[in-house]
Coordinates of C-alpha atoms in Angstrom, one line a residue:
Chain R
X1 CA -53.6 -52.8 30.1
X2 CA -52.3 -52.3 33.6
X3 CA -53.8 -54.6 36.3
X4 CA -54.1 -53.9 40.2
X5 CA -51.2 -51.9 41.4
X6 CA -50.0 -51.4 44.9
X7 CA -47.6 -49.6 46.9
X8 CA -45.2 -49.9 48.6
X9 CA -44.5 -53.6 47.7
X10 CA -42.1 -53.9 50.7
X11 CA -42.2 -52.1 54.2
X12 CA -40.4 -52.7 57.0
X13 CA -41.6 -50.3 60.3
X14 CA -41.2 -50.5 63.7
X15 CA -43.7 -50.8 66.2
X16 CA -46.1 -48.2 66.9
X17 CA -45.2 -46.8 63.7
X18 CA -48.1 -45.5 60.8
X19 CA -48.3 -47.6 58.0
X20 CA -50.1 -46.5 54.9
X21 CA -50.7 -48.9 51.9
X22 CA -52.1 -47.4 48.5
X23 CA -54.3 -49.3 45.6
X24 CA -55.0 -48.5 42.6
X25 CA -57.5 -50.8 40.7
X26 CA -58.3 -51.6 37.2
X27 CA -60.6 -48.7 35.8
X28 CA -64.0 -49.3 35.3
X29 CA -64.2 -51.8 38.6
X30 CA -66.9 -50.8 40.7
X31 CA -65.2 -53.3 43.6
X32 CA -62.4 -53.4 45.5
X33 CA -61.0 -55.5 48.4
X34 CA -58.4 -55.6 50.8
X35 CA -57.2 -58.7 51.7
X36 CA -54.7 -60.4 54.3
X37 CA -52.6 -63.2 54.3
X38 CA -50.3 -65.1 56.7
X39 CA -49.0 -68.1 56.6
X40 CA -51.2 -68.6 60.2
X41 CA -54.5 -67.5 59.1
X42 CA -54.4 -68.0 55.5
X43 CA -56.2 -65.1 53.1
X44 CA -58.6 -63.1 55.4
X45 CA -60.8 -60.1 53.6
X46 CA -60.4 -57.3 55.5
X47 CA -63.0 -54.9 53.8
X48 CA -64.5 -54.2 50.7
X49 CA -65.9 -51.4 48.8
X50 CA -68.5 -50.6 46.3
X51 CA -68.4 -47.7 44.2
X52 CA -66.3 -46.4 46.8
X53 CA -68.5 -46.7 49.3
X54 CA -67.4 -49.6 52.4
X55 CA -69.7 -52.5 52.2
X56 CA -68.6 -54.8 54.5
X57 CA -65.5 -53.8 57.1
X58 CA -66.6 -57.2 59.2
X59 CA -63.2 -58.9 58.8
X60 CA -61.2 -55.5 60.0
X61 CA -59.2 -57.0 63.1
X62 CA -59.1 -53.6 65.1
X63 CA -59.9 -49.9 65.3
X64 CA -56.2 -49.3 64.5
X65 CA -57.2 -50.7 60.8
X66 CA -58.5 -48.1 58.7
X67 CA -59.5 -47.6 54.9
X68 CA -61.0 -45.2 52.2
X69 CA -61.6 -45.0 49.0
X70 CA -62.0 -41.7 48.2
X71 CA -62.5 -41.6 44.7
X72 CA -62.6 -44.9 41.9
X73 CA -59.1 -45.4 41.2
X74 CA -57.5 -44.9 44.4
X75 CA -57.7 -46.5 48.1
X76 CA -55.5 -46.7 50.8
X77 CA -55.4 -49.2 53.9
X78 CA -53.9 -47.6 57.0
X79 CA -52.4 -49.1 60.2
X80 CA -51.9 -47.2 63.3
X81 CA -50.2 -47.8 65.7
X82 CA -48.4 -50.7 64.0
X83 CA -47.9 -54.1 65.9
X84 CA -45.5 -56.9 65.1
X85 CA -48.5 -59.2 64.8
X86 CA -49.8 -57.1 62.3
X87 CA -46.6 -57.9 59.7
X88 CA -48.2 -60.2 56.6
X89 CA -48.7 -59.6 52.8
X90 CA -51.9 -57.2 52.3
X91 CA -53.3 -57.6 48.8
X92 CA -55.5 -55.3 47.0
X93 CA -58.1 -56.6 44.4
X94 CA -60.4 -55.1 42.0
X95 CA -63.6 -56.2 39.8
X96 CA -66.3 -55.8 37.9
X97 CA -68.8 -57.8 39.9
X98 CA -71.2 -60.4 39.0
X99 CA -72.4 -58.9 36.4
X100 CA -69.3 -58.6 34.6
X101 CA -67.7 -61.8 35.6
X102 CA -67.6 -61.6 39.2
X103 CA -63.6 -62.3 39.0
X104 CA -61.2 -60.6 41.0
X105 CA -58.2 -59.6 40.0
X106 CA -55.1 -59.3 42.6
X107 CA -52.2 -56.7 42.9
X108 CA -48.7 -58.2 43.6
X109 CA -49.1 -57.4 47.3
X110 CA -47.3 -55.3 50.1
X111 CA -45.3 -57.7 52.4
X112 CA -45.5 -55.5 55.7
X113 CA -43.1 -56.3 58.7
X114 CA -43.1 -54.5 61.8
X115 CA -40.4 -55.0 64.0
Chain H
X1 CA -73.1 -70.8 55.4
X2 CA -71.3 -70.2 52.5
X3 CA -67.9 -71.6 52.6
X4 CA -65.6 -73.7 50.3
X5 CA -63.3 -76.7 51.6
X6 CA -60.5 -78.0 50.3
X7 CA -59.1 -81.3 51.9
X8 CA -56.0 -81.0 51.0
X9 CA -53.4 -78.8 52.7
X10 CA -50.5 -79.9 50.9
X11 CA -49.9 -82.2 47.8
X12 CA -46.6 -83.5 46.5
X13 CA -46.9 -84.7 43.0
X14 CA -43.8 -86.7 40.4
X15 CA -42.9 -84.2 37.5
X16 CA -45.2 -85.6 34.8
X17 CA -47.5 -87.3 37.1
X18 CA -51.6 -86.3 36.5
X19 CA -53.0 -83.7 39.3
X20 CA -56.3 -83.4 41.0
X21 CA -56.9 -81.1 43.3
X22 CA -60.2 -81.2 45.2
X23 CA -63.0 -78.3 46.1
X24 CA -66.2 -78.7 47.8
X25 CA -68.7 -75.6 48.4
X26 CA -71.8 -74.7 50.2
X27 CA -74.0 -72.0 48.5
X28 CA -77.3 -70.9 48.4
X29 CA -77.7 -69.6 45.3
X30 CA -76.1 -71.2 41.6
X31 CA -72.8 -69.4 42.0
X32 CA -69.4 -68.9 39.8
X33 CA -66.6 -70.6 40.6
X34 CA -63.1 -70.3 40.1
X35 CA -59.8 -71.1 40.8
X36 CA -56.5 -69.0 41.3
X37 CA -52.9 -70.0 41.6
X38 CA -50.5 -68.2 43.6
X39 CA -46.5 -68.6 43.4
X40 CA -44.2 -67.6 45.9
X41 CA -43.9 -64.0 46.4
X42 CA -46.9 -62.9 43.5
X43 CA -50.3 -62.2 43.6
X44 CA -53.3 -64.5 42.8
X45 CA -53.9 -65.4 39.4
X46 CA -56.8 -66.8 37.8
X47 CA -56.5 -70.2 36.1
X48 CA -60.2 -70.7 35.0
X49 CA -63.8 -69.8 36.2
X50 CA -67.0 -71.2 35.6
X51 CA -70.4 -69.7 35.0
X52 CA -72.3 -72.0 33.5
X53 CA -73.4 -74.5 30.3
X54 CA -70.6 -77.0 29.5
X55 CA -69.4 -78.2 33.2
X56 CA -65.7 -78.7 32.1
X57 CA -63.8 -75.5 31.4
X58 CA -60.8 -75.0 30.2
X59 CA -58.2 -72.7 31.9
X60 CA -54.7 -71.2 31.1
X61 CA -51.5 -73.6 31.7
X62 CA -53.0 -76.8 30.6
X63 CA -55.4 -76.9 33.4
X64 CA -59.3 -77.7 33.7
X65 CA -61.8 -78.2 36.3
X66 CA -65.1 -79.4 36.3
X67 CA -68.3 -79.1 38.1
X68 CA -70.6 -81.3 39.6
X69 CA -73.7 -79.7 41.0
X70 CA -74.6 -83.2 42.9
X71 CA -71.6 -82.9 44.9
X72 CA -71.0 -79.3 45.1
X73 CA -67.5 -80.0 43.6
X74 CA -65.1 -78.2 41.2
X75 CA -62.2 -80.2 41.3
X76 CA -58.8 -79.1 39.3
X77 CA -57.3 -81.3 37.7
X78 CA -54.0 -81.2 35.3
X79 CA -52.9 -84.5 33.1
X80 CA -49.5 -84.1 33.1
X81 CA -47.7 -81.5 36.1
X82 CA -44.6 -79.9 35.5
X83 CA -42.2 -78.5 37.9
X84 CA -42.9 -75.0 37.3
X85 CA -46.7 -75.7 38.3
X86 CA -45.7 -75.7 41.8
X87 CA -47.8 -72.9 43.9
X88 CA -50.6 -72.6 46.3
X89 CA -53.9 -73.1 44.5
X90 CA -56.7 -71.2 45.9
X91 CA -60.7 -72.9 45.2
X92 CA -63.0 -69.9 45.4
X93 CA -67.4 -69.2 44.5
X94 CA -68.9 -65.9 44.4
X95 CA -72.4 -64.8 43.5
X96 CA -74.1 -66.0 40.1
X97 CA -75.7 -63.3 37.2
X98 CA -77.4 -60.9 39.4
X99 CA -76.3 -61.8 42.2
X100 CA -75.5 -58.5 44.4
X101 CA -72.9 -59.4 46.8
X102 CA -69.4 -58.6 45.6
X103 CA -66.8 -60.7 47.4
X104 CA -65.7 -64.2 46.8
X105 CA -65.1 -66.7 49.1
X106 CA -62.2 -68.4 49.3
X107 CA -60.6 -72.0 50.3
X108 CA -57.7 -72.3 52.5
X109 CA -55.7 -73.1 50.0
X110 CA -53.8 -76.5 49.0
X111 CA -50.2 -75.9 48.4
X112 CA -48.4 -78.2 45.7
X113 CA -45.0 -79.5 45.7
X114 CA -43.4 -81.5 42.3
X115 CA -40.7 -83.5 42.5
X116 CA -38.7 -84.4 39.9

């Protein structure tokens, strides 16, 4: 039963530079969230989506942050231009909701670093 | 507000020594809780949730947690710690049964060190 997956697990860019990170969840999850973490400002969510649909983008730092979903087993989290200040693991997560469990489960992550 | 605390930033525990780690919430509604464990370099894993009835679950790796609707606690807690149980340990509610908001909320995080 394959989990969360995510791609790439490791980019290094330079500065200005697009940066696109790819999710896949666990089928059947109607939720999925993008997810920061630094060692500065700890585990942030970014966004998150309901049957593909954006719920709540609050926690987005910047118009250069952008993500879709644009179908239920596939969303991608997209950084341009890219800033040094932006580098950090980015984590995708997917679940069922409340009504089936309310867990989320995590991907390994994408440790970005931009130069 | 909903938001979850945990004290502690960073425990250091002997190698066979018993474990508590602590969690307070704030919630309006009766939520789930949970708590996740993260080693270097992976993702978050869940170690045990609770929902509701017996207010002591049992999670995976020898660890359980158990909640206390007086004080809005759900601390972890482990009777013997072994080395590889070193991680950050994340304390995190989300919505109860029919609840409609998705996301959890998590702690900061309280990062555990064992020495042997």
């Amino acid at each position: 039963d394959a989990g969360v997956i995510q791609s790439p697990r490791h980019e290094v860019t330079e500065m200005g530079q697009e940066v696109t990170l790819r999710c896949k969840p666990i089928s059947g999850h109607d939720y999925l969230f993008w997810y920061r973490q630094t060692m500065m400002r700890g585990l942030e969510l970014l966004i998150y989506f309901n049957n593909n649909v954006p719920i709540d983008d609050s926690g987005m730092p910047e118009d250069r942050f952008s993500a879709k979903m644009p179908n239920a087993s596939f969303s991608t989290l997209k950084i341009q231009p890219s800033e040094p200040r932006d580098s950090a693991v980015y984590f995708c997560a997917s679940s069922g909701g409340a009504f089936k469990g309310g867990e989320l489960f995590f991907g390994e992550g994408s440790r970005l670093t931009v130069l | 507000a909903q938001s979850v605390t945990q004290p502690d930033i960073h425990i250091t525990v002997s190698e066979g020594a018993s474990l508590e780690l602590r969690c307070n919430y704030s919630y309006g509604a009766t939520p789930y809780l949970f708590w996740y464990v993260q080693s270097p370099g992976q993702g978050l894993q869940l170690l045990l949730k609770y929902f509701s009835g017996d207010t002591l679950v049992q999670g995976i790796k020898g660890f359980e947690a158990e909640f206390k609707r007086s004080q809005s606690s759900f601390n972890l807690r482990k009777p013997s710690v072994h080395w590889s149980d070193a991680a950050e340990y994340f304390c995190a509610v989300g919505p109860g049964y029919g609840g409609s908001q998705g996301n959890l909320i998590f702690g900061k995080g309280t990062k555990l060190s064992v020495k042997p």
